[in-house]
Amino acid sequence: MALSVPGRAASLEAEGADVLGKRLPDWGALRFVDAPVHRKPADYKGKVVLIRFWTDQCPYCRASAPVLSSWGDEYRDQGLVVIDIYHPKPPHAVSDDAVRAYAKRIGMRGTLAVDENWAALDKLWLRGQDRAYTSASLLVDREGIVRAVHRGGYLSQDGSDDDRRQAQAFERSLRTLMTNDRM
């Protein structure tokens, strides 16, 4: 039986509200594994972008990879781009080949990027706050506005009832955005 911490559910529910409805900030020197190595959010204008921060030893990321990959497959022709941003724990230098191997091992099949020093993670998600998870997901519309946030943890049917509810809400947002936001 899970213990309930008073006030924690409300704080998790609100976690990420500070980025909703705002333009996705420039992620700085984020390194993409495949060419072009340097891209910016404006390069994805006209596309719906799903960003997932992940790391190789994370059980939440491993459980979420099949869901992210299936969404990428299902909606690619409608303009969805899944960007899987690897952030090593603790922050350290990592080769593109290592990131490719980690992604293959856990099933991440989106566009791979590397955030060795967590600068993009901090700019887009942490924002100087002590968040519950670093494995968060952001859903960005075709104009670059963040429309949904998954605060981290399982983006799948694994985990607690709250994890499943959060994942289902994020999926509804994705489906609505893909259905209602076509060019």
PDB file of C-alpha atoms in Angstrom:
ATOM      1  CA  MET A   1       0.000   0.000   0.000  1.00  0.00           C
ATOM      2  CA  ALA A   2       1.392   3.379  -1.008  1.00  0.00           C
ATOM      3  CA  LEU A   3       1.709   6.055   1.616  1.00  0.00           C
ATOM      4  CA  SER A   4      -0.006   9.340   0.984  1.00  0.00           C
ATOM      5  CA  VAL A   5       1.970  12.473   1.683  1.00  0.00           C
ATOM      6  CA  PRO A   6      -0.325  15.443   2.411  1.00  0.00           C
ATOM      7  CA  GLY A   7       0.124  18.195  -0.151  1.00  0.00           C
ATOM      8  CA  ARG A   8       2.374  16.099  -2.412  1.00  0.00           C
ATOM      9  CA  ALA A   9      -0.362  15.134  -4.909  1.00  0.00           C
ATOM     10  CA  ALA A  10      -1.368  18.751  -5.331  1.00  0.00           C
ATOM     11  CA  SER A  11       2.246  19.828  -5.852  1.00  0.00           C
ATOM     12  CA  LEU A  12       2.838  17.064  -8.426  1.00  0.00           C
ATOM     13  CA  GLU A  13      -0.405  18.009 -10.160  1.00  0.00           C
ATOM     14  CA  ALA A  14       0.804  21.594 -10.498  1.00  0.00           C
ATOM     15  CA  GLU A  15       4.367  20.646 -11.408  1.00  0.00           C
ATOM     16  CA  GLY A  16       5.061  21.966 -14.879  1.00  0.00           C
ATOM     17  CA  ALA A  17       2.253  24.533 -14.888  1.00  0.00           C
ATOM     18  CA  ASP A  18       4.944  27.225 -15.139  1.00  0.00           C
ATOM     19  CA  VAL A  19       5.879  26.074 -18.685  1.00  0.00           C
ATOM     20  CA  LEU A  20       2.375  25.441 -20.054  1.00  0.00           C
ATOM     21  CA  GLY A  21       1.122  27.942 -22.612  1.00  0.00           C
ATOM     22  CA  LYS A  22       4.562  29.483 -23.034  1.00  0.00           C
ATOM     23  CA  ARG A  23       6.872  29.425 -26.026  1.00  0.00           C
ATOM     24  CA  LEU A  24       9.499  26.702 -25.803  1.00  0.00           C
ATOM     25  CA  PRO A  25      12.732  28.502 -24.922  1.00  0.00           C
ATOM     26  CA  ASP A  26      15.834  28.088 -27.063  1.00  0.00           C
ATOM     27  CA  TRP A  27      17.605  24.980 -25.785  1.00  0.00           C
ATOM     28  CA  GLY A  28      21.053  26.446 -26.400  1.00  0.00           C
ATOM     29  CA  ALA A  29      23.942  24.223 -27.481  1.00  0.00           C
ATOM     30  CA  LEU A  30      21.998  20.961 -27.345  1.00  0.00           C
ATOM     31  CA  ARG A  31      23.918  18.448 -29.484  1.00  0.00           C
ATOM     32  CA  PHE A  32      21.972  16.276 -31.904  1.00  0.00           C
ATOM     33  CA  VAL A  33      23.481  12.865 -32.579  1.00  0.00           C
ATOM     34  CA  ASP A  34      22.772  12.950 -36.312  1.00  0.00           C
ATOM     35  CA  ALA A  35      23.320  15.832 -38.727  1.00  0.00           C
ATOM     36  CA  PRO A  36      22.654  18.619 -38.435  1.00  0.00           C
ATOM     37  CA  VAL A  37      24.347  18.547 -35.049  1.00  0.00           C
ATOM     38  CA  HIS A  38      23.018  21.946 -33.962  1.00  0.00           C
ATOM     39  CA  ARG A  39      19.331  22.758 -34.289  1.00  0.00           C
ATOM     40  CA  LYS A  40      17.014  25.186 -32.597  1.00  0.00           C
ATOM     41  CA  PRO A  41      13.318  25.009 -31.732  1.00  0.00           C
ATOM     42  CA  ALA A  42      12.479  27.331 -34.651  1.00  0.00           C
ATOM     43  CA  ASP A  43      13.728  24.585 -37.015  1.00  0.00           C
ATOM     44  CA  TYR A  44      10.611  22.623 -36.029  1.00  0.00           C
ATOM     45  CA  LYS A  45       8.041  25.310 -36.756  1.00  0.00           C
ATOM     46  CA  GLY A  46       5.049  23.673 -38.422  1.00  0.00           C
ATOM     47  CA  LYS A  47       5.724  20.372 -36.617  1.00  0.00           C
ATOM     48  CA  VAL A  48       4.319  19.070 -33.355  1.00  0.00           C
ATOM     49  CA  VAL A  49       7.285  18.215 -31.129  1.00  0.00           C
ATOM     50  CA  LEU A  50       7.326  15.770 -28.245  1.00  0.00           C
ATOM     51  CA  ILE A  51      10.463  16.173 -26.128  1.00  0.00           C
ATOM     52  CA  ARG A  52      11.436  13.449 -23.655  1.00  0.00           C
ATOM     53  CA  PHE A  53      14.396  13.824 -21.318  1.00  0.00           C
ATOM     54  CA  TRP A  54      15.859  10.410 -20.531  1.00  0.00           C
ATOM     55  CA  THR A  55      18.858   8.558 -19.205  1.00  0.00           C
ATOM     56  CA  ASP A  56      20.135   5.026 -19.685  1.00  0.00           C
ATOM     57  CA  GLN A  57      19.631   3.614 -16.177  1.00  0.00           C
ATOM     58  CA  CYS A  58      16.121   5.002 -15.659  1.00  0.00           C
ATOM     59  CA  PRO A  59      13.316   2.426 -15.255  1.00  0.00           C
ATOM     60  CA  TYR A  60      10.758   5.132 -16.112  1.00  0.00           C
ATOM     61  CA  CYS A  61      12.529   5.866 -19.381  1.00  0.00           C
ATOM     62  CA  ARG A  62      12.772   2.175 -20.251  1.00  0.00           C
ATOM     63  CA  ALA A  63       9.027   1.707 -19.608  1.00  0.00           C
ATOM     64  CA  SER A  64       8.163   4.866 -21.559  1.00  0.00           C
ATOM     65  CA  ALA A  65      10.293   4.155 -24.652  1.00  0.00           C
ATOM     66  CA  PRO A  66       7.768   1.835 -26.375  1.00  0.00           C
ATOM     67  CA  VAL A  67       4.973   4.394 -25.931  1.00  0.00           C
ATOM     68  CA  LEU A  68       7.094   7.231 -27.324  1.00  0.00           C
ATOM     69  CA  SER A  69       8.201   5.092 -30.267  1.00  0.00           C
ATOM     70  CA  SER A  70       4.639   4.020 -31.079  1.00  0.00           C
ATOM     71  CA  TRP A  71       3.436   7.631 -31.043  1.00  0.00           C
ATOM     72  CA  GLY A  72       6.330   8.610 -33.288  1.00  0.00           C
ATOM     73  CA  ASP A  73       5.370   5.855 -35.732  1.00  0.00           C
ATOM     74  CA  GLU A  74       1.642   6.619 -35.578  1.00  0.00           C
ATOM     75  CA  TYR A  75       1.874  10.388 -36.059  1.00  0.00           C
ATOM     76  CA  ARG A  76       5.093  10.905 -38.045  1.00  0.00           C
ATOM     77  CA  ASP A  77       3.195  11.444 -41.315  1.00  0.00           C
ATOM     78  CA  GLN A  78       1.013  14.037 -39.577  1.00  0.00           C
ATOM     79  CA  GLY A  79       4.011  16.095 -38.502  1.00  0.00           C
ATOM     80  CA  LEU A  80       5.015  14.710 -35.084  1.00  0.00           C
ATOM     81  CA  VAL A  81       8.708  14.784 -34.221  1.00  0.00           C
ATOM     82  CA  VAL A  82       9.828  12.932 -31.094  1.00  0.00           C
ATOM     83  CA  ILE A  83      13.101  14.295 -29.708  1.00  0.00           C
ATOM     84  CA  ASP A  84      14.725  12.008 -27.148  1.00  0.00           C
ATOM     85  CA  ILE A  85      17.188  14.144 -25.150  1.00  0.00           C
ATOM     86  CA  TYR A  86      19.736  12.067 -23.265  1.00  0.00           C
ATOM     87  CA  HIS A  87      21.026  13.601 -20.028  1.00  0.00           C
ATOM     88  CA  PRO A  88      23.684  11.470 -18.305  1.00  0.00           C
ATOM     89  CA  LYS A  89      23.435  11.057 -14.534  1.00  0.00           C
ATOM     90  CA  PRO A  90      25.567  12.546 -13.158  1.00  0.00           C
ATOM     91  CA  PRO A  91      26.298  15.086 -15.901  1.00  0.00           C
ATOM     92  CA  HIS A  92      29.405  14.093 -17.869  1.00  0.00           C
ATOM     93  CA  ALA A  93      30.773  13.864 -21.408  1.00  0.00           C
ATOM     94  CA  VAL A  94      29.347  11.045 -23.503  1.00  0.00           C
ATOM     95  CA  SER A  95      29.960   9.999 -27.094  1.00  0.00           C
ATOM     96  CA  ASP A  96      27.283   9.917 -29.763  1.00  0.00           C
ATOM     97  CA  ASP A  97      27.978   6.201 -30.258  1.00  0.00           C
ATOM     98  CA  ALA A  98      27.311   5.544 -26.563  1.00  0.00           C
ATOM     99  CA  VAL A  99      24.022   7.478 -26.744  1.00  0.00           C
ATOM    100  CA  ARG A 100      22.988   5.493 -29.830  1.00  0.00           C
ATOM    101  CA  ALA A 101      23.754   2.242 -27.984  1.00  0.00           C
ATOM    102  CA  TYR A 102      21.814   3.331 -24.869  1.00  0.00           C
ATOM    103  CA  ALA A 103      18.855   4.380 -26.999  1.00  0.00           C
ATOM    104  CA  LYS A 104      18.856   1.095 -28.890  1.00  0.00           C
ATOM    105  CA  ARG A 105      19.095  -0.898 -25.663  1.00  0.00           C
ATOM    106  CA  ILE A 106      16.006   0.700 -24.101  1.00  0.00           C
ATOM    107  CA  GLY A 107      14.084   1.278 -27.341  1.00  0.00           C
ATOM    108  CA  MET A 108      14.277   5.045 -27.840  1.00  0.00           C
ATOM    109  CA  ARG A 109      13.723   5.565 -31.582  1.00  0.00           C
ATOM    110  CA  GLY A 110      13.137   9.309 -31.839  1.00  0.00           C
ATOM    111  CA  THR A 111      15.553  12.005 -32.946  1.00  0.00           C
ATOM    112  CA  LEU A 112      18.458  11.708 -30.502  1.00  0.00           C
ATOM    113  CA  ALA A 113      20.071  14.662 -28.787  1.00  0.00           C
ATOM    114  CA  VAL A 114      22.597  14.890 -25.942  1.00  0.00           C
ATOM    115  CA  ASP A 115      22.532  17.301 -23.004  1.00  0.00           C
ATOM    116  CA  GLU A 116      25.814  16.448 -21.261  1.00  0.00           C
ATOM    117  CA  ASN A 117      25.752  19.295 -18.760  1.00  0.00           C
ATOM    118  CA  TRP A 118      21.944  19.469 -18.291  1.00  0.00           C
ATOM    119  CA  ALA A 119      21.789  23.014 -19.673  1.00  0.00           C
ATOM    120  CA  ALA A 120      18.786  22.245 -21.924  1.00  0.00           C
ATOM    121  CA  LEU A 121      17.125  20.215 -19.170  1.00  0.00           C
ATOM    122  CA  ASP A 122      17.447  23.169 -16.818  1.00  0.00           C
ATOM    123  CA  LYS A 123      16.308  25.707 -19.404  1.00  0.00           C
ATOM    124  CA  LEU A 124      13.283  23.746 -20.662  1.00  0.00           C
ATOM    125  CA  TRP A 125      12.173  21.808 -17.597  1.00  0.00           C
ATOM    126  CA  LEU A 126      13.991  22.235 -14.278  1.00  0.00           C
ATOM    127  CA  ARG A 127      14.163  26.031 -14.533  1.00  0.00           C
ATOM    128  CA  GLY A 128      16.154  26.225 -11.306  1.00  0.00           C
ATOM    129  CA  GLN A 129      13.511  24.246  -9.413  1.00  0.00           C
ATOM    130  CA  ASP A 130      13.799  21.010  -7.483  1.00  0.00           C
ATOM    131  CA  ARG A 131      11.468  18.885  -9.650  1.00  0.00           C
ATOM    132  CA  ALA A 132      10.347  15.384  -8.699  1.00  0.00           C
ATOM    133  CA  TYR A 133      11.793  13.907 -11.932  1.00  0.00           C
ATOM    134  CA  THR A 134      14.278  14.791 -14.639  1.00  0.00           C
ATOM    135  CA  SER A 135      12.640  12.318 -17.056  1.00  0.00           C
ATOM    136  CA  ALA A 136       9.942  14.794 -18.100  1.00  0.00           C
ATOM    137  CA  SER A 137       8.133  15.163 -21.422  1.00  0.00           C
ATOM    138  CA  LEU A 138       6.948  18.335 -23.139  1.00  0.00           C
ATOM    139  CA  LEU A 139       4.429  18.527 -25.978  1.00  0.00           C
ATOM    140  CA  VAL A 140       4.934  21.558 -28.227  1.00  0.00           C
ATOM    141  CA  ASP A 141       2.453  22.712 -30.881  1.00  0.00           C
ATOM    142  CA  ARG A 142       3.259  23.749 -34.452  1.00  0.00           C
ATOM    143  CA  GLU A 143       3.840  27.356 -33.352  1.00  0.00           C
ATOM    144  CA  GLY A 144       6.326  26.438 -30.605  1.00  0.00           C
ATOM    145  CA  ILE A 145       3.993  26.721 -27.602  1.00  0.00           C
ATOM    146  CA  VAL A 146       4.163  24.097 -24.822  1.00  0.00           C
ATOM    147  CA  ARG A 147       0.680  22.533 -24.693  1.00  0.00           C
ATOM    148  CA  ALA A 148       1.176  19.600 -22.320  1.00  0.00           C
ATOM    149  CA  VAL A 149       3.689  18.503 -19.710  1.00  0.00           C
ATOM    150  CA  HIS A 150       4.298  15.072 -18.275  1.00  0.00           C
ATOM    151  CA  ARG A 151       6.167  15.751 -15.037  1.00  0.00           C
ATOM    152  CA  GLY A 152       8.263  12.618 -15.366  1.00  0.00           C
ATOM    153  CA  GLY A 153       8.178   9.099 -14.178  1.00  0.00           C
ATOM    154  CA  TYR A 154       6.264   6.526 -16.180  1.00  0.00           C
ATOM    155  CA  LEU A 155       4.800   7.772 -19.466  1.00  0.00           C
ATOM    156  CA  SER A 156       3.150   4.358 -19.814  1.00  0.00           C
ATOM    157  CA  GLN A 157       0.594   2.166 -18.108  1.00  0.00           C
ATOM    158  CA  ASP A 158       3.242   1.061 -15.594  1.00  0.00           C
ATOM    159  CA  GLY A 159       3.535   2.565 -12.152  1.00  0.00           C
ATOM    160  CA  SER A 160       0.959   3.865  -9.725  1.00  0.00           C
ATOM    161  CA  ASP A 161      -2.610   4.954 -10.412  1.00  0.00           C
ATOM    162  CA  ASP A 162      -1.349   8.545 -10.501  1.00  0.00           C
ATOM    163  CA  ASP A 163       1.367   7.612 -13.027  1.00  0.00           C
ATOM    164  CA  ARG A 164      -1.248   5.997 -15.286  1.00  0.00           C
ATOM    165  CA  ARG A 165      -3.600   8.971 -14.952  1.00  0.00           C
ATOM    166  CA  GLN A 166      -0.814  11.407 -15.822  1.00  0.00           C
ATOM    167  CA  ALA A 167       0.235   9.322 -18.846  1.00  0.00           C
ATOM    168  CA  GLN A 168      -3.371   9.053 -20.073  1.00  0.00           C
ATOM    169  CA  ALA A 169      -3.851  12.829 -19.768  1.00  0.00           C
ATOM    170  CA  PHE A 170      -0.659  13.445 -21.751  1.00  0.00           C
ATOM    171  CA  GLU A 171      -1.764  10.994 -24.437  1.00  0.00           C
ATOM    172  CA  ARG A 172      -5.167  12.710 -24.700  1.00  0.00           C
ATOM    173  CA  SER A 173      -3.369  16.023 -25.179  1.00  0.00           C
ATOM    174  CA  LEU A 174      -1.195  14.519 -27.905  1.00  0.00           C
ATOM    175  CA  ARG A 175      -4.165  12.998 -29.738  1.00  0.00           C
ATOM    176  CA  THR A 176      -6.149  16.235 -29.478  1.00  0.00           C
ATOM    177  CA  LEU A 177      -3.228  18.280 -30.739  1.00  0.00           C
ATOM    178  CA  MET A 178      -2.580  15.911 -33.647  1.00  0.00           C
ATOM    179  CA  THR A 179      -6.283  15.828 -34.577  1.00  0.00           C
ATOM    180  CA  ASN A 180      -7.061  19.528 -34.153  1.00  0.00           C
ATOM    181  CA  ASP A 181      -3.749  21.092 -35.114  1.00  0.00           C
ATOM    182  CA  ARG A 182      -3.180  19.808 -38.641  1.00  0.00           C
ATOM    183  CA  MET A 183      -1.760  22.175 -41.230  1.00  0.00           C
TER     184      MET A 183
END
